[in-house]
Short mmCIF file of C-alpha atoms and ligand atoms in Angstrom, two decimals:
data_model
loop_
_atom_site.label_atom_id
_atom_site.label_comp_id
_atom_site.label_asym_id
_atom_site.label_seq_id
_atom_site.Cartn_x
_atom_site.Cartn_y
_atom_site.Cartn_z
CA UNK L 289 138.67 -75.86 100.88
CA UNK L 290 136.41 -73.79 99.24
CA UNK L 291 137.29 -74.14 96.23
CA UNK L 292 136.11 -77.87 96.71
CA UNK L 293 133.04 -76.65 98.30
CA UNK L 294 131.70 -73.65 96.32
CA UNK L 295 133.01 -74.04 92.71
CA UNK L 296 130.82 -77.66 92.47
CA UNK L 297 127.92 -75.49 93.42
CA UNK L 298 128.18 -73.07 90.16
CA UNK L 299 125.46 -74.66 88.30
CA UNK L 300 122.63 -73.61 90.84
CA UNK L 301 123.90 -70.54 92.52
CA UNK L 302 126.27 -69.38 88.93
CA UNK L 303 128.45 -66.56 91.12
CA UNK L 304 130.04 -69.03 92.42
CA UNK L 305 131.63 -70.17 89.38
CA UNK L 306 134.12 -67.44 90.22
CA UNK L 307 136.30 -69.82 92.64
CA UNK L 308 137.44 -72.11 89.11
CA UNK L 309 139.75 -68.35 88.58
CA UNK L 310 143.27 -68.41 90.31
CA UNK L 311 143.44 -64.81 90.11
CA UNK L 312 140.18 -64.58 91.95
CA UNK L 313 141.45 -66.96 94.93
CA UNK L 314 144.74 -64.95 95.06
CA UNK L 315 143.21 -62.01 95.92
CA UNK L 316 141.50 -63.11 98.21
CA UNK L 317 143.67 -65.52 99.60
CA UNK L 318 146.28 -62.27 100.27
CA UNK L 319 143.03 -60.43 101.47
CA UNK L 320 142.70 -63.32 104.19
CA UNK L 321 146.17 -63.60 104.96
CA UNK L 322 146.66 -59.95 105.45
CA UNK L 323 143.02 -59.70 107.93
CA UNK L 324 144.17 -62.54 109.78
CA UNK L 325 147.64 -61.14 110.26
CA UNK L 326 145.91 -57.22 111.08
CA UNK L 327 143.86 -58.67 113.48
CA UNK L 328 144.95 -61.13 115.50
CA UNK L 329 148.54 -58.77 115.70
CA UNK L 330 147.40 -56.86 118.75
CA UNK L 331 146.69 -59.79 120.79
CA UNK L 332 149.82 -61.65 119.72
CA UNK L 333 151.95 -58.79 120.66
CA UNK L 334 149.97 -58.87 124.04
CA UNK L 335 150.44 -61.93 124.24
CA UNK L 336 154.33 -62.09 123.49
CA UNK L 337 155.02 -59.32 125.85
CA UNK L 338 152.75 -61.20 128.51
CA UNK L 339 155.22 -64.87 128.24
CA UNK L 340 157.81 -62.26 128.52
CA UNK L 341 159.22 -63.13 125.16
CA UNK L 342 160.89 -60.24 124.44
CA UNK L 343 164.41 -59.61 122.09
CA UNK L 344 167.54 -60.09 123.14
CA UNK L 345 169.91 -57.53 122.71
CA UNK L 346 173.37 -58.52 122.32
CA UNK L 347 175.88 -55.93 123.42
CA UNK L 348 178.80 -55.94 120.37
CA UNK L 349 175.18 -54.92 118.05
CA UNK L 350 175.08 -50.79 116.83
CA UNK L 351 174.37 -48.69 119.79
CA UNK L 352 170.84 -47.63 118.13
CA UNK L 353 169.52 -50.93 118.85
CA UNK L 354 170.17 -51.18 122.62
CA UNK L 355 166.54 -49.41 123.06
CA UNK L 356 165.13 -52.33 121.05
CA UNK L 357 165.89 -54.85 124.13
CA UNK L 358 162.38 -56.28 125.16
CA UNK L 359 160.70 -55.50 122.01
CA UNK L 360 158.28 -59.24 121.65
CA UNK L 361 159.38 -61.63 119.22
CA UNK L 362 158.73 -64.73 117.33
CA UNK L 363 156.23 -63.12 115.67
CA UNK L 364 156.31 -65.77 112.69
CA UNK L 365 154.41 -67.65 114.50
CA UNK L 366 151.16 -65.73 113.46
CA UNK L 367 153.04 -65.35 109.66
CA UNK L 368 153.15 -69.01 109.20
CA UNK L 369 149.52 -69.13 111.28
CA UNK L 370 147.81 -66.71 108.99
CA UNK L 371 149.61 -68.50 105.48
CA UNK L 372 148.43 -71.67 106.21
CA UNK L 373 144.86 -70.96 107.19
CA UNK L 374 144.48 -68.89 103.66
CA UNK L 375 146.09 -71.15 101.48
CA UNK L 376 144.24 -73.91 102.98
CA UNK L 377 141.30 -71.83 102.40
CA UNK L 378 141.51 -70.64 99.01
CA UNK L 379 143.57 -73.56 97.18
CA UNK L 380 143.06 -76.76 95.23
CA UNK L 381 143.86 -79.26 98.79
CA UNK L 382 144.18 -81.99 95.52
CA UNK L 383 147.27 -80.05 94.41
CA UNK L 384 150.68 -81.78 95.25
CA UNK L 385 152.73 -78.87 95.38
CA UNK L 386 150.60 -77.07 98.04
CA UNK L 387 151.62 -79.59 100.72
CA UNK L 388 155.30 -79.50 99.20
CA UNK L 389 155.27 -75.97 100.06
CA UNK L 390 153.31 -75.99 103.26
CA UNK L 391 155.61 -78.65 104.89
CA UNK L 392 158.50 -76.11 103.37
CA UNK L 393 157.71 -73.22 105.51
CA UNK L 394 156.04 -75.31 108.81
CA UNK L 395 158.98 -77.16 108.93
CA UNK L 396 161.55 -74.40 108.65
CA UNK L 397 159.16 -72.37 111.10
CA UNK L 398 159.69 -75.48 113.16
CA UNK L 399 163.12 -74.98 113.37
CA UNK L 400 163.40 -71.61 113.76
CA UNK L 401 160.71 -71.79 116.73
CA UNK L 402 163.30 -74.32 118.34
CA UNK L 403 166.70 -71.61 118.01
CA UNK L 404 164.06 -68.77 119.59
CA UNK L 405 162.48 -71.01 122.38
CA UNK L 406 165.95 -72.19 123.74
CA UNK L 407 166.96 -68.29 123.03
CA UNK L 408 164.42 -66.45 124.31
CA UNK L 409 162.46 -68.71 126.58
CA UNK L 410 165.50 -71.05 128.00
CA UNK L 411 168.00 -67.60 127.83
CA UNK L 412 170.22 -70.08 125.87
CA UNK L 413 172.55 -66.93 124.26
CA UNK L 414 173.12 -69.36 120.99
CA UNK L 415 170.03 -71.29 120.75
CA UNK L 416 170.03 -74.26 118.54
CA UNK L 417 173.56 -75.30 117.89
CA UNK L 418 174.89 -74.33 114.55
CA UNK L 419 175.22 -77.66 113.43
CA UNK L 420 172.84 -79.18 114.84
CA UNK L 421 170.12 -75.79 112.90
CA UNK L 422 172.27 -76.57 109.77
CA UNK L 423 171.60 -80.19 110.02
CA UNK L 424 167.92 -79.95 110.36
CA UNK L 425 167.78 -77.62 107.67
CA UNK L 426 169.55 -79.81 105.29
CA UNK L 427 167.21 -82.93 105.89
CA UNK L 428 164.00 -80.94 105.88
CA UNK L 429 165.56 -79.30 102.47
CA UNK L 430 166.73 -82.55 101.14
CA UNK L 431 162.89 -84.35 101.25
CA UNK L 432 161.36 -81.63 99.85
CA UNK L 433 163.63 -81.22 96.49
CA UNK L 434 162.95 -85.34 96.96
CA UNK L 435 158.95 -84.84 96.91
CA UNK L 436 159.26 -82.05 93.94
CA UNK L 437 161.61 -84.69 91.94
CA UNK L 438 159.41 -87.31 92.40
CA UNK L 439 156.54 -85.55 90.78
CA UNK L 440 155.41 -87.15 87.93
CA UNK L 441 155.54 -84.34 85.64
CA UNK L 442 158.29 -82.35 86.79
CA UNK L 443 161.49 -81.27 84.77
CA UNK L 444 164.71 -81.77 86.43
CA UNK L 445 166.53 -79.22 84.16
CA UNK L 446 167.61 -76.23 85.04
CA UNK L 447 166.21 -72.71 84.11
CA UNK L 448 169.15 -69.93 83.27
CA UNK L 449 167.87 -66.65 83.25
CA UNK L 450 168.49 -64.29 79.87
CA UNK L 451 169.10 -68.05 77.94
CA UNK L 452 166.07 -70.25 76.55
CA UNK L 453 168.49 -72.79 74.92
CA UNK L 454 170.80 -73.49 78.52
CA UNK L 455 169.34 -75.69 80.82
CA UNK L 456 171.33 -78.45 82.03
CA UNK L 457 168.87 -81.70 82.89
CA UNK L 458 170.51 -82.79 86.44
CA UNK L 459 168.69 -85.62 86.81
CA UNK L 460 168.82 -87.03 90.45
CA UNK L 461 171.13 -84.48 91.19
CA UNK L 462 168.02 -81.44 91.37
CA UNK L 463 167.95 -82.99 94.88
CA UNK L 464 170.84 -81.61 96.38
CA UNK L 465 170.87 -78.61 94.23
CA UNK L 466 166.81 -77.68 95.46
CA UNK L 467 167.81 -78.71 98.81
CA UNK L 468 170.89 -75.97 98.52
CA UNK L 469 168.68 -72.96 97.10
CA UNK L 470 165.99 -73.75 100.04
CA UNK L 471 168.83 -73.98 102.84
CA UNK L 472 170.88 -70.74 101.42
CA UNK L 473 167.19 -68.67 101.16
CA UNK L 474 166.02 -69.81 104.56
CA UNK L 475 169.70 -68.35 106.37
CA UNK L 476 170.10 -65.69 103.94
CA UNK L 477 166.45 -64.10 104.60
CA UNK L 478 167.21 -64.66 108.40
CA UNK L 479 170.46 -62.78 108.32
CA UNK L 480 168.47 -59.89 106.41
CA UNK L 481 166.38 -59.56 109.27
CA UNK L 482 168.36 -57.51 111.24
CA UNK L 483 166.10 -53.69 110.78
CA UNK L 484 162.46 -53.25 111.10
CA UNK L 485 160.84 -54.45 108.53
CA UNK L 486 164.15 -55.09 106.67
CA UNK L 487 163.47 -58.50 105.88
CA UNK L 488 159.44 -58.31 105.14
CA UNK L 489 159.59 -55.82 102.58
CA UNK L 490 161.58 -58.34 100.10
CA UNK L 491 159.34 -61.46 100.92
CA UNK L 492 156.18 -59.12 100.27
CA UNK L 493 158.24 -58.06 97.05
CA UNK L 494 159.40 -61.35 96.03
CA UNK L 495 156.36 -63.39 96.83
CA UNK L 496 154.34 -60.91 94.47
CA UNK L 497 157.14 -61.63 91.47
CA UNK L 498 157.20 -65.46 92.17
CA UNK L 499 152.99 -64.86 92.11
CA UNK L 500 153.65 -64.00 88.63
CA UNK L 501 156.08 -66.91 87.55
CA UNK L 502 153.90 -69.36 89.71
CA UNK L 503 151.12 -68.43 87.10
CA UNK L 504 152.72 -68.17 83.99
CA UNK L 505 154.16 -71.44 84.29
CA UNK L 506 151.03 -72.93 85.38
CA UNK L 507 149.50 -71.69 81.99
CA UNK L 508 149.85 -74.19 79.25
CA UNK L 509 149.41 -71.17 76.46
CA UNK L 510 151.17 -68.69 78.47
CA UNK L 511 154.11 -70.60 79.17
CA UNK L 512 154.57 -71.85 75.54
CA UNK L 513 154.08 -68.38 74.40
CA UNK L 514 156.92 -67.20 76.71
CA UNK L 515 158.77 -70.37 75.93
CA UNK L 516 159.16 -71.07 79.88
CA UNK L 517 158.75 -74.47 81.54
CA UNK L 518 155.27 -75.53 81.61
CA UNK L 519 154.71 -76.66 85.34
CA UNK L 520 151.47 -78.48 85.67
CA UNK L 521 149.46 -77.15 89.20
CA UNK L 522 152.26 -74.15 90.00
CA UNK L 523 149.11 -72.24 89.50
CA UNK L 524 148.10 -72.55 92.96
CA UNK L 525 151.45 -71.60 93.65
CA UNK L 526 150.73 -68.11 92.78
CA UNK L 527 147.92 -68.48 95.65
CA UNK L 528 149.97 -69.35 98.70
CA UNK L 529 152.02 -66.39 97.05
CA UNK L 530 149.13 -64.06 97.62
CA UNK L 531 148.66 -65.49 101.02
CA UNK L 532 152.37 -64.99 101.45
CA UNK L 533 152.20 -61.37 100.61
CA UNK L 534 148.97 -60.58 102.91
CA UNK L 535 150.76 -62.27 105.41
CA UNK L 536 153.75 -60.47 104.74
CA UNK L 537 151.37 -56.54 104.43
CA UNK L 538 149.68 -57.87 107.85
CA UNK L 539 152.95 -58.20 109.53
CA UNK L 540 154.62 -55.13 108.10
CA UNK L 541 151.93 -53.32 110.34
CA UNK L 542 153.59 -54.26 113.26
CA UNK L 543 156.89 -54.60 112.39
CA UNK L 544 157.48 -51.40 110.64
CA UNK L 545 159.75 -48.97 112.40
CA UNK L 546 159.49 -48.62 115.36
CA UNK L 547 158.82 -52.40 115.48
CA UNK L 548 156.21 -53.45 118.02
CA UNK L 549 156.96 -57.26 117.13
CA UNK L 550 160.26 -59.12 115.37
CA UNK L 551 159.02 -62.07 113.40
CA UNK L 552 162.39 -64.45 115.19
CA UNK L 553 163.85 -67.07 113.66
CA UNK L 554 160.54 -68.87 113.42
CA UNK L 555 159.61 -66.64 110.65
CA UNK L 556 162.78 -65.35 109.05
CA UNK L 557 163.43 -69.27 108.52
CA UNK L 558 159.81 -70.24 107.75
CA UNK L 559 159.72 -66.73 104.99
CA UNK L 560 163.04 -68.11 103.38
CA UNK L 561 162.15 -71.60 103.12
CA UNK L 562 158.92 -71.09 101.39
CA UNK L 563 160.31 -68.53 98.97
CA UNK L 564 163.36 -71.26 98.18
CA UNK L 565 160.82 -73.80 97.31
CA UNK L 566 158.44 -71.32 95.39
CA UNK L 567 161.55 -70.95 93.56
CA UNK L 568 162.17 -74.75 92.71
CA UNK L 569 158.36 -75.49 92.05
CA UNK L 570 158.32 -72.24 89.71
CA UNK L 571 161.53 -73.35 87.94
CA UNK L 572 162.81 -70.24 88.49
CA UNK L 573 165.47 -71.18 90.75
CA UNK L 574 168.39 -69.40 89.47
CA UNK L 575 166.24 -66.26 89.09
CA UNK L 576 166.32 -66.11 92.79
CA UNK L 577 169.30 -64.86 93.12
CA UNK L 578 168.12 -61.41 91.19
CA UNK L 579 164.59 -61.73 92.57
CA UNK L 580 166.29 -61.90 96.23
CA UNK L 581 168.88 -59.87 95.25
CA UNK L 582 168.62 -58.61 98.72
CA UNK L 583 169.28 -61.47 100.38
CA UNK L 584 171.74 -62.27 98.71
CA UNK L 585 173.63 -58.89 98.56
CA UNK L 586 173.15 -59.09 102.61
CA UNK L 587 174.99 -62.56 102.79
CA UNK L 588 177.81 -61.75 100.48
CA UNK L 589 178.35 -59.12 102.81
CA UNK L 590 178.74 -61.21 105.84
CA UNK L 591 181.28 -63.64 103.19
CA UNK L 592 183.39 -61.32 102.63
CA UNK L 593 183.63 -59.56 105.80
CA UNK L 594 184.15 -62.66 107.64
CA UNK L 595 186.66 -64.27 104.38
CA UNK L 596 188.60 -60.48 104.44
CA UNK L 597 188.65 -60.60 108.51
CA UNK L 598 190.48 -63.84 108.30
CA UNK L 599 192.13 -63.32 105.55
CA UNK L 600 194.22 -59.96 107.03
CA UNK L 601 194.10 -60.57 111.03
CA UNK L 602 191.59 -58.70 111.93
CA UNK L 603 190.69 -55.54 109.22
CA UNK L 604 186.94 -55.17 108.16
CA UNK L 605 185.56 -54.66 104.87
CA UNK L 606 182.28 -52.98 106.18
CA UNK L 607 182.01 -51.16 109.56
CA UNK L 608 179.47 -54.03 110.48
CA UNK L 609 178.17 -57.22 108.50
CA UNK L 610 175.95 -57.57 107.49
CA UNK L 611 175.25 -54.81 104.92
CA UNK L 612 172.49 -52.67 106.69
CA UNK L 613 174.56 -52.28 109.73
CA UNK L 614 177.42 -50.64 107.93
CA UNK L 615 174.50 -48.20 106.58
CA UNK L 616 173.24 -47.63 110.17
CA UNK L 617 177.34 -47.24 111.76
CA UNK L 618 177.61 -44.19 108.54
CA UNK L 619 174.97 -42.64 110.51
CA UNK L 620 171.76 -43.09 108.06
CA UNK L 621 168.93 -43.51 110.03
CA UNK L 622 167.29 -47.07 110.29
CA UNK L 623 164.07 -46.36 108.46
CA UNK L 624 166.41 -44.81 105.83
CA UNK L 625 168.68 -47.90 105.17
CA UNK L 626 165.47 -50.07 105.33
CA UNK L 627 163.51 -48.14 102.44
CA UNK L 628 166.80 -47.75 100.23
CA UNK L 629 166.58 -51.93 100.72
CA UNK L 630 163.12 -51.63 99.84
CA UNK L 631 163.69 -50.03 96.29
CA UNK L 632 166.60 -52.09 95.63
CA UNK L 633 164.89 -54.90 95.71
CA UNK L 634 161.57 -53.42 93.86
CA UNK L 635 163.94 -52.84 91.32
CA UNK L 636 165.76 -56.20 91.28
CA UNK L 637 162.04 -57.68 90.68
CA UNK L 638 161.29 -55.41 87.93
CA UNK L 639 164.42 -56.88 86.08
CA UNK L 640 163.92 -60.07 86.82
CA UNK L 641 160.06 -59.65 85.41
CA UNK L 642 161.78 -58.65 81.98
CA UNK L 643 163.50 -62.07 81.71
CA UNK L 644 160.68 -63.79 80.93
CA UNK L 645 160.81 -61.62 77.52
CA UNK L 646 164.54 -61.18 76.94
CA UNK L 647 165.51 -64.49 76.84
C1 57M S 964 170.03 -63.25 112.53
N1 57M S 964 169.29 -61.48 113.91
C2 57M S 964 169.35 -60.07 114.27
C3 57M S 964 164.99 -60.89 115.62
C4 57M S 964 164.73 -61.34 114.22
C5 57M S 964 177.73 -64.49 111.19
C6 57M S 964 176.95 -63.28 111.59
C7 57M S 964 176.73 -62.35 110.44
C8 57M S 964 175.61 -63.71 112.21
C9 57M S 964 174.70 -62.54 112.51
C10 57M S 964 173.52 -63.03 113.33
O1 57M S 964 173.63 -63.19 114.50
N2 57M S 964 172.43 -63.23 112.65
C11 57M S 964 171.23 -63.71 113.33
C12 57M S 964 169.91 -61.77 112.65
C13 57M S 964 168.47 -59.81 115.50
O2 57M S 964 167.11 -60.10 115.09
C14 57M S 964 166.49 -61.19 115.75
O3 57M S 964 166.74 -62.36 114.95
C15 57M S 964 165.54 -62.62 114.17
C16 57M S 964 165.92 -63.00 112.75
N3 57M S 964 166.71 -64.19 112.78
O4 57M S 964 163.36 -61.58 113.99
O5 57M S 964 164.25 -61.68 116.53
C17 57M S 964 168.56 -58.32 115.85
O6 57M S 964 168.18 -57.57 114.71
C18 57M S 964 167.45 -56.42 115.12
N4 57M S 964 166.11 -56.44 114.47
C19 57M S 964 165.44 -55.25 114.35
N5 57M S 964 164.21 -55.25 113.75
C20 57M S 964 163.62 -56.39 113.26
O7 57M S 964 162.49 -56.32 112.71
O8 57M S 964 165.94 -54.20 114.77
C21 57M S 964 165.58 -57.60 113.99
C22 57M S 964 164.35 -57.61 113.37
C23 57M S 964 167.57 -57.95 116.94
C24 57M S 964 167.36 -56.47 116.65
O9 57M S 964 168.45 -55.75 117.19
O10 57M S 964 168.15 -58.21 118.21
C25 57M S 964 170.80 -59.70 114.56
O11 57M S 964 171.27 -58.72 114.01
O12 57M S 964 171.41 -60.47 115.34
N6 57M S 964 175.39 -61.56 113.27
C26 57M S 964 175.08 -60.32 113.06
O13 57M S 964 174.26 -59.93 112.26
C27 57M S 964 175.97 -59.33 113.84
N7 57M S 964 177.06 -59.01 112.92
C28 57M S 964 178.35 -59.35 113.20
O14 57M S 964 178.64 -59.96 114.20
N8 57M S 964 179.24 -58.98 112.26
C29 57M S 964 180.66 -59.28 112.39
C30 57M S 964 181.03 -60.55 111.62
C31 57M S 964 180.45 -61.79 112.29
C32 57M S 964 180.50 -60.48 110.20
C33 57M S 964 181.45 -58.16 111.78
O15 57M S 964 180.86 -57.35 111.02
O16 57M S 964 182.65 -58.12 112.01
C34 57M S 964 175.14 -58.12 114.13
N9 57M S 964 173.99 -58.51 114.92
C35 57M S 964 173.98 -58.37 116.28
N10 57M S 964 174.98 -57.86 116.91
N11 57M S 964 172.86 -58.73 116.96
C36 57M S 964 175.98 -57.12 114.82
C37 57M S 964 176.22 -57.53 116.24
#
């Protein structure tokens, strides 16, 4: 919004020219997102506690976390609240792909307020039904791979990471296939959360790397230098990125260990979602799986586990699935397992970064 009502004012008052520069409105998109988050935390966490919205604990979870019972959640409410108010601040409201993305992460935060309400306000153990989560996820999923296909401009091929000359054009079929990298992100970010701050730390990291690709490929000269799609408007992509990661800093106040606040399912959801469709806009979708190498690692675990469990009557691969609860049954202390994540997936960025050059 104010890029629509400052930048037109650069001719008389010339500072203002400023707000034409993405980089300028991602900083201070993340700025907002992060001071929205940082202050209105306290009173949300008040406020939580007050509607007696407190965690669950169920009883077959590690020991350590039986202290945890009580601890407010749904704290994605103020995620998604502090996201959308920057990036409707600070972006281009013309640009198509900002609404793709907004209706991404409000819709999945949607969804994931419904599981917590009937779990945490109707003391429903299982919330939402899992088919009946799964089956919301897959139509929100499926019209939002249908709005990106039916931009004008946008290339329905495929980007595979380390190879410039591979990318399968799946025509109609990038439906389905966005709609499955926005449904797998959205569960496999909510299964990460599972540790303080276990699942904020990779958004925060991946939303910086996607801030990256969301630029590069909206740069005509950039992206024919790197010889990456050229995706007209991502751009302001790499702003609700910013936003993304102030959002994500603001909550990591909170929610670092000892967490004062969870984010629930509405933001785990919500945090996957967007990043999924970040991905798709980006055409980095393959990428994803190194960029949130993380949560990806963290569902494999839970695959096999589960696939192994079957498969021999009852014997475990890990102590605990998923991944950061074998850590924490070894005896490493949560804040511990949760940094280790941390620089794994700092890492993981890092290389994916360097495929935009070896390629
Ligand atoms: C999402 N939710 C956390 C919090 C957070 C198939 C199976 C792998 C499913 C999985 C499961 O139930 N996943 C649900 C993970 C829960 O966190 C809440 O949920 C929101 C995210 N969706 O925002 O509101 C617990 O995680 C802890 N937590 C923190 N700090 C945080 O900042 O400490 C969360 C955020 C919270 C709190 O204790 O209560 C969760 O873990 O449920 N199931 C599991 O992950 C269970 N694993 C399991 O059953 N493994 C089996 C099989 C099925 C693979 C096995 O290994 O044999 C574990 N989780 C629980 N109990 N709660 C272990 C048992």
């Amino acid at each position: 919004m104010l890029y629509h009502l400052l930048y037109p004012l650069h001719e008389t008052i010339s500072v203002f020219n400023v707000f034409r520069y993405i980089t300028f409105r991602t900083i201070y998109a993340s700025l907002t997102a992060f001071l929205i988050c940082f202050i209105l935390g306290p009173w949300v966490i008040r406020k939580l506690s007050h509607l007696q919205i407190g965690q669950y604990i169920r009883e077959d979870g590690p020991e350590s976390h039986h202290k945890k019972a009580g601890t407010p959640t749904m704290g994605g409410t103020l995620i998604i609240f502090s996201i959308t108010v920057s990036t409707l601040l600070w972006t281009n409201l013309t640009n198509y792909y900002i609404w793709i993305v907004l209706l991404a992460t409000i819709g999945y935060g949607c969804i994931g307020f419904i599981d917590d309400y009937l779990m945490q306000i109707k003391k429903r153990n299982k919330g939402l039904r899992g088919r009946n989560k799964f089956l919301l996820q897959t139509i929100l999923a499926t019209v939002t791979g249908a709005l990106v296909y039916s931009c004008s401009d946008f290339s329905t091929c495929v980007t595979i990471p380390f190879f410039k000359n591979i990318s399968p054009d799946l025509g109609w079929g990038y439906i389905p296939f966005a709609a499955l990298i926005i449904i797998g992100t959205s569960n496999a970010v909510n299964l990460t959360d599972g540790l303080d701050g276990l699942a904020i730390g990779p958004i925060i990291i991946a939303s910086v790397t996607y801030m990256v690709f969301a630029y590069v490929a909206g740069h005509f000269k950039i992206a024919d230098y790197l010889q990456i799609n050229f995706v007209a408007g991502s751009g302001e992509i790499a702003i609700f990125c910013g936003a993304l990661a102030g959002a994500g800093l603001g909550f990591l106040w909170f929610n670092t260990y000892p967490a004062q606040i969870f984010m629930g399912d509405v933001g785990s959801l919500a945090l996957g979602g967007a990043i999924g469709t970040v991905a798709v806009i980006t055409k980095q979708e393959i990428l994803l799986v190194l960029v949130g190498g993380i949560f990806v690692i963290e569902t494999l675990s839970v695959i096999f586990q589960v696939g192994f469990f079957k498969m021999t009557n009852g014997r475990r691969i890990f102590k605990m699935a998923p991944l950061h609860h074998h850590f924490e049954l070894k005896g490493w202390p949560e804040p511990k397992v949760i940094v280790r994540f941390w620089i794994i997936a700092i890492a993981l960025a890092l290389l994916s970064m360097s495929t935009l050059k070896i390629r």
